[in-house]
Amino acid sequence: MTTHIKVHGYHIDIFQHVNNARYLEFYEADRWEWMNKRNFISWAIKNNLTMAAVNINVNYIQGVLLGDELTVVTRMDKIGTKSAVCYQQIIRNKAGAQEVVSDAYVTFVFIDNIENKAIVIDEQLREKLESFKVGSEDFIQN
């Protein structure tokens, strides 16, 4: 999955670069697209599940400036018993070259909306999550 973002004035802070909190918004935008493309959100709602991020580790490699054209990519990295981890990159597209400006690992759990507690990832959910492991061809090796 990829999301394309052009950095506009409203993305910039008083120091004339994209603030670190905006990177989290860019990452989240791509995760929503990632899930929507696979009809995962409607499936989760139908099954009374909520996906909740419990840990985000972000590396800020280079600053992003006004006018930069970015591509955000996401893939499933690991699926455990109670949590899963996706890996994401923000790539700057400049003068025909691509460079990673940030990457992140996002750990999330699934909440049963009726019981209001985290669940064990069962076979059906695991199968859905396995389908998110594709798409690694868009990533840049660091």
Coordinates of N, CA and C in Angstrom, one line a residue:
M1 N 0.8 -1.2 0.0 CA 0.0 0.0 0.0 C 0.9 1.2 0.0
T2 N 0.5 2.2 -0.7 CA 1.2 3.5 -0.7 C 0.3 4.7 -0.7
T3 N 0.7 5.7 0.0 CA -0.1 6.9 0.1 C 0.9 8.0 -0.4
H4 N 0.4 8.9 -1.3 CA 1.3 10.0 -1.8 C 0.9 11.3 -1.1
I5 N 1.9 12.0 -0.6 CA 1.6 13.3 0.1 C 2.5 14.4 -0.4
K6 N 2.0 15.5 -0.8 CA 2.8 16.7 -1.1 C 2.7 17.6 0.1
V7 N 3.9 18.0 0.6 CA 4.0 18.8 1.8 C 3.5 20.2 1.5
H8 N 2.5 20.6 2.2 CA 1.9 22.0 2.0 C 2.2 22.8 3.3
G9 N 1.9 24.1 3.2 CA 2.1 25.0 4.3 C 1.5 24.6 5.6
Y10 N 0.4 24.0 5.6 CA -0.2 23.6 6.9 C 0.5 22.4 7.5
H11 N 1.4 21.8 6.8 CA 2.2 20.7 7.4 C 3.4 21.2 8.1
I12 N 3.8 22.5 7.9 CA 5.0 23.1 8.3 C 4.9 23.8 9.6
D13 N 5.9 23.7 10.5 CA 5.8 24.4 11.8 C 6.6 25.7 11.7
I14 N 6.8 26.4 12.8 CA 7.5 27.7 12.7 C 9.0 27.6 12.4
F15 N 9.5 26.4 12.5 CA 10.9 26.2 12.1 C 11.1 25.8 10.6
Q16 N 10.0 25.9 9.9 CA 10.0 25.7 8.4 C 10.2 24.2 8.0
H17 N 9.9 23.3 8.9 CA 9.9 21.9 8.5 C 8.7 21.1 9.1
V18 N 8.5 19.9 8.6 CA 7.4 19.1 9.1 C 7.7 18.7 10.6
N19 N 6.8 19.0 11.5 CA 7.0 18.6 12.9 C 6.9 17.1 13.0
N20 N 7.5 16.6 14.1 CA 7.5 15.1 14.3 C 6.1 14.5 14.4
A21 N 5.2 15.3 15.0 CA 3.8 14.8 15.2 C 3.1 14.6 13.8
R22 N 3.5 15.4 12.8 CA 2.9 15.2 11.5 C 3.3 13.9 10.9
Y23 N 4.5 13.4 11.1 CA 4.9 12.2 10.6 C 3.9 11.1 11.1
L24 N 3.5 11.1 12.3 CA 2.6 10.2 12.9 C 1.3 10.2 12.1
E25 N 0.8 11.4 11.7 CA -0.4 11.6 10.9 C -0.2 11.0 9.5
F26 N 0.9 11.2 8.9 CA 1.2 10.6 7.6 C 1.2 9.1 7.7
Y27 N 1.8 8.5 8.7 CA 1.8 7.1 8.9 C 0.4 6.6 9.1
E28 N -0.4 7.3 10.0 CA -1.8 6.8 10.2 C -2.6 6.9 9.0
A29 N -2.5 7.9 8.2 CA -3.2 8.0 6.9 C -3.0 6.8 6.0
D30 N -1.7 6.4 5.9 CA -1.5 5.2 5.1 C -2.0 3.9 5.7
R31 N -2.0 3.8 7.0 CA -2.6 2.6 7.7 C -4.1 2.5 7.4
W32 N -4.8 3.6 7.4 CA -6.2 3.6 7.1 C -6.4 3.2 5.7
E33 N -5.7 3.7 4.8 CA -5.8 3.3 3.3 C -5.5 1.9 3.2
W34 N -4.4 1.4 3.9 CA -4.0 0.0 3.8 C -5.1 -0.9 4.3
M35 N -5.8 -0.5 5.3 CA -6.9 -1.4 5.8 C -8.2 -1.3 4.9
N36 N -8.4 -0.1 4.5 CA -9.6 0.1 3.6 C -9.5 -0.7 2.3
K37 N -8.3 -0.7 1.7 CA -8.1 -1.4 0.4 C -8.4 -2.9 0.6
R38 N -8.3 -3.4 1.8 CA -8.6 -4.9 2.0 C -9.9 -5.1 2.7
N39 N -10.7 -4.1 2.8 CA -12.0 -4.1 3.4 C -11.9 -4.6 4.9
F40 N -10.8 -4.3 5.5 CA -10.5 -4.8 6.9 C -11.4 -4.0 7.9
I41 N -11.6 -2.7 7.7 CA -12.3 -1.9 8.7 C -13.7 -2.4 8.8
S42 N -14.4 -2.6 7.7 CA -15.8 -3.1 7.7 C -15.9 -4.5 8.3
W43 N -14.9 -5.4 8.0 CA -14.8 -6.7 8.6 C -14.7 -6.6 10.2
A44 N -13.8 -5.7 10.6 CA -13.5 -5.6 12.0 C -14.8 -5.0 12.8
I45 N -15.4 -4.1 12.2 CA -16.7 -3.5 12.8 C -17.7 -4.6 12.9
K46 N -17.9 -5.4 11.8 CA -18.9 -6.5 11.8 C -18.5 -7.5 12.9
N47 N -17.3 -7.7 13.2 CA -16.8 -8.6 14.2 C -16.6 -8.0 15.6
N48 N -17.1 -6.8 15.8 CA -17.0 -6.1 17.0 C -15.5 -5.9 17.5
L49 N -14.6 -5.6 16.6 CA -13.2 -5.4 17.0 C -12.7 -4.0 16.7
T50 N -11.9 -3.6 17.6 CA -11.2 -2.3 17.4 C -9.7 -2.6 17.4
M51 N -9.0 -1.9 16.5 CA -7.5 -2.0 16.4 C -6.9 -0.8 17.2
A52 N -6.1 -1.1 18.1 CA -5.5 0.0 19.0 C -4.0 -0.1 18.9
A53 N -3.4 1.0 18.6 CA -1.9 1.1 18.6 C -1.5 1.2 20.1
V54 N -0.5 0.3 20.4 CA 0.0 0.3 21.8 C 1.4 0.8 21.9
N55 N 2.2 0.8 20.8 CA 3.6 1.3 20.8 C 3.9 1.7 19.4
I56 N 4.6 2.8 19.3 CA 5.1 3.3 18.0 C 6.6 3.7 18.2
N57 N 7.4 3.1 17.4 CA 8.9 3.5 17.5 C 9.2 4.1 16.1
V58 N 9.5 5.4 16.2 CA 9.8 6.2 14.9 C 11.2 6.6 14.9
N59 N 11.8 6.4 13.7 CA 13.1 7.0 13.4 C 13.0 8.2 12.5
Y60 N 13.5 9.3 12.9 CA 13.4 10.5 12.1 C 14.8 10.7 11.4
I61 N 14.9 10.4 10.2 CA 16.2 10.3 9.5 C 16.6 11.6 8.9
Q62 N 15.7 12.3 8.2 CA 16.0 13.6 7.6 C 14.7 14.4 7.7
G63 N 14.9 15.8 7.7 CA 13.8 16.7 7.8 C 13.1 16.7 6.5
V64 N 11.8 17.0 6.5 CA 10.9 17.1 5.4 C 10.5 18.6 5.3
L65 N 10.5 19.2 4.1 CA 10.3 20.6 3.8 C 9.1 20.8 2.9
L66 N 8.7 22.1 2.9 CA 7.6 22.6 2.1 C 7.9 22.2 0.6
G67 N 6.9 21.6 0.0 CA 7.0 21.2 -1.4 C 7.5 19.8 -1.7
D68 N 8.1 19.1 -0.6 CA 8.5 17.8 -0.8 C 7.4 16.8 -1.2
E69 N 7.7 15.9 -2.0 CA 6.7 14.9 -2.4 C 7.1 13.6 -1.7
L70 N 6.2 13.0 -1.0 CA 6.4 11.9 -0.1 C 5.6 10.7 -0.5
T71 N 6.1 9.5 -0.3 CA 5.4 8.3 -0.4 C 5.4 7.6 0.9
V72 N 4.3 7.1 1.4 CA 4.3 6.4 2.7 C 3.9 4.9 2.3
V73 N 4.7 4.0 2.8 CA 4.4 2.6 2.5 C 4.3 1.8 3.8
T74 N 3.5 0.8 3.8 CA 3.2 0.0 5.0 C 3.1 -1.5 4.6
R75 N 3.6 -2.3 5.6 CA 3.4 -3.8 5.4 C 3.4 -4.4 6.8
M76 N 2.7 -5.5 6.9 CA 2.7 -6.3 8.1 C 4.1 -6.9 8.3
D77 N 4.6 -6.7 9.5 CA 6.0 -7.2 9.8 C 5.9 -8.5 10.6
K78 N 5.2 -8.5 11.7 CA 5.1 -9.7 12.6 C 3.7 -9.8 13.2
I79 N 3.3 -11.1 13.3 CA 2.0 -11.4 13.9 C 2.2 -12.3 15.1
G80 N 1.9 -11.8 16.3 CA 2.1 -12.6 17.5 C 0.8 -13.3 17.9
T81 N 0.8 -13.6 19.2 CA -0.4 -14.2 19.8 C -1.4 -13.2 20.2
K82 N -1.0 -12.1 20.7 CA -1.9 -11.0 21.2 C -1.7 -9.7 20.5
S83 N -0.6 -9.5 19.7 CA -0.3 -8.3 19.1 C 0.3 -8.5 17.7
A84 N 0.3 -7.5 16.9 CA 0.9 -7.5 15.6 C 1.7 -6.2 15.4
V85 N 2.7 -6.3 14.5 CA 3.6 -5.1 14.2 C 3.6 -4.9 12.7
C86 N 3.4 -3.6 12.4 CA 3.5 -3.2 11.0 C 4.8 -2.3 10.9
Y87 N 5.4 -2.4 9.7 CA 6.6 -1.6 9.4 C 6.2 -0.5 8.4
Q88 N 6.6 0.7 8.6 CA 6.3 1.8 7.6 C 7.5 2.6 7.3
Q89 N 7.5 3.2 6.1 CA 8.5 4.1 5.7 C 7.9 5.3 5.1
I90 N 8.5 6.5 5.3 CA 8.2 7.7 4.5 C 9.4 7.9 3.6
I91 N 9.1 8.0 2.3 CA 10.1 8.1 1.3 C 10.0 9.5 0.6
R92 N 11.1 10.2 0.4 CA 11.0 11.5 -0.3 C 11.4 11.2 -1.8
N93 N 10.6 11.7 -2.7 CA 10.8 11.5 -4.1 C 11.3 12.9 -4.6
K94 N 12.6 12.9 -5.0 CA 13.2 14.2 -5.3 C 14.2 14.0 -6.5
A95 N 13.9 14.7 -7.6 CA 14.8 14.6 -8.8 C 15.1 13.2 -9.3
G96 N 14.0 12.4 -9.3 CA 14.1 11.1 -9.8 C 14.7 10.1 -8.8
A97 N 15.1 10.5 -7.6 CA 15.7 9.6 -6.6 C 14.8 9.5 -5.5
Q98 N 14.9 8.4 -4.7 CA 14.1 8.2 -3.6 C 15.0 8.0 -2.3
E99 N 14.6 8.6 -1.2 CA 15.4 8.4 0.0 C 14.4 8.3 1.2
V100 N 14.7 7.4 2.1 CA 13.9 7.2 3.3 C 14.2 8.4 4.2
V101 N 13.1 9.1 4.6 CA 13.3 10.2 5.6 C 12.8 9.8 7.0
S102 N 12.0 8.7 7.1 CA 11.6 8.2 8.4 C 11.1 6.8 8.2
D103 N 11.2 6.0 9.3 CA 10.6 4.7 9.3 C 10.0 4.5 10.7
A104 N 9.1 3.5 10.8 CA 8.5 3.3 12.1 C 8.0 1.8 12.2
Y105 N 8.0 1.4 13.4 CA 7.3 0.1 13.7 C 6.1 0.4 14.7
V106 N 4.9 -0.1 14.3 CA 3.7 0.2 15.0 C 3.2 -1.1 15.6
T107 N 3.1 -1.2 16.9 CA 2.6 -2.4 17.5 C 1.1 -2.2 17.9
F108 N 0.2 -3.1 17.5 CA -1.2 -2.9 17.9 C -1.8 -4.2 18.4
V109 N -2.9 -4.0 19.1 CA -3.7 -5.2 19.6 C -5.1 -5.0 19.1
F110 N -5.9 -6.0 19.3 CA -7.3 -5.9 18.9 C -8.1 -6.0 20.2
I111 N -9.1 -5.1 20.2 CA -10.0 -5.0 21.4 C -11.4 -5.6 21.0
D112 N -11.9 -6.5 21.9 CA -13.3 -6.9 21.7 C -14.1 -5.8 22.2
N113 N -15.0 -5.2 21.4 CA -15.8 -4.1 21.7 C -16.9 -4.4 22.8
I114 N -17.3 -5.7 22.9 CA -18.3 -6.1 23.8 C -17.7 -6.3 25.2
E115 N -16.6 -7.0 25.2 CA -15.9 -7.3 26.5 C -14.9 -6.1 26.9
N116 N -14.6 -5.3 26.0 CA -13.7 -4.1 26.2 C -12.3 -4.6 26.8
K117 N -11.8 -5.6 26.1 CA -10.5 -6.1 26.5 C -9.8 -6.7 25.2
A118 N -8.4 -6.7 25.3 CA -7.6 -7.2 24.2 C -7.9 -8.7 24.1
I119 N -7.8 -9.2 22.8 CA -8.1 -10.6 22.5 C -6.9 -11.3 22.0
V120 N -6.9 -12.6 22.1 CA -5.9 -13.4 21.4 C -6.2 -13.4 19.9
I121 N -5.2 -13.3 19.1 CA -5.4 -13.3 17.6 C -5.7 -14.8 17.2
D122 N -7.0 -15.0 16.8 CA -7.4 -16.3 16.4 C -7.1 -16.6 14.9
E123 N -7.4 -17.7 14.5 CA -7.0 -18.2 13.1 C -7.6 -17.3 12.0
Q124 N -8.9 -16.9 12.2 CA -9.6 -16.0 11.2 C -8.9 -14.6 11.1
L125 N -8.6 -14.0 12.3 CA -7.9 -12.7 12.3 C -6.5 -12.9 11.8
R126 N -5.8 -13.9 12.2 CA -4.4 -14.2 11.7 C -4.4 -14.2 10.1
E127 N -5.4 -14.9 9.6 CA -5.5 -15.1 8.1 C -5.6 -13.7 7.5
K128 N -6.5 -12.9 8.0 CA -6.7 -11.5 7.5 C -5.4 -10.7 7.6
L129 N -4.7 -10.8 8.7 CA -3.5 -10.1 8.9 C -2.3 -10.6 8.0
E130 N -2.3 -11.9 7.7 CA -1.3 -12.4 6.8 C -1.4 -11.8 5.4
S131 N -2.6 -11.4 5.0 CA -2.7 -10.8 3.7 C -2.1 -9.4 3.6
F132 N -1.8 -8.8 4.7 CA -1.1 -7.5 4.8 C 0.4 -7.6 4.7
K133 N 0.9 -8.8 4.5 CA 2.4 -9.0 4.4 C 2.9 -8.7 3.0
V134 N 2.1 -8.5 2.1 CA 2.5 -8.3 0.7 C 2.8 -6.8 0.5
G135 N 3.5 -6.5 -0.6 CA 3.8 -5.1 -0.9 C 5.2 -4.6 -0.5
S136 N 6.1 -5.5 -0.1 CA 7.4 -5.1 0.3 C 8.3 -4.6 -0.9
E137 N 7.8 -4.7 -2.1 CA 8.6 -4.2 -3.3 C 8.7 -2.7 -3.3
D138 N 7.8 -2.0 -2.5 CA 7.8 -0.6 -2.5 C 8.8 0.0 -1.5
F139 N 9.4 -0.8 -0.6 CA 10.3 -0.4 0.4 C 11.7 -0.2 -0.1
I140 N 12.4 0.8 0.6 CA 13.8 1.0 0.3 C 14.6 0.4 1.4
Q141 N 15.6 -0.4 1.0 CA 16.5 -1.0 2.0 C 17.4 0.1 2.6
N142 N 17.4 0.1 3.9 CA 18.3 1.1 4.6 C 19.7 0.6 4.7

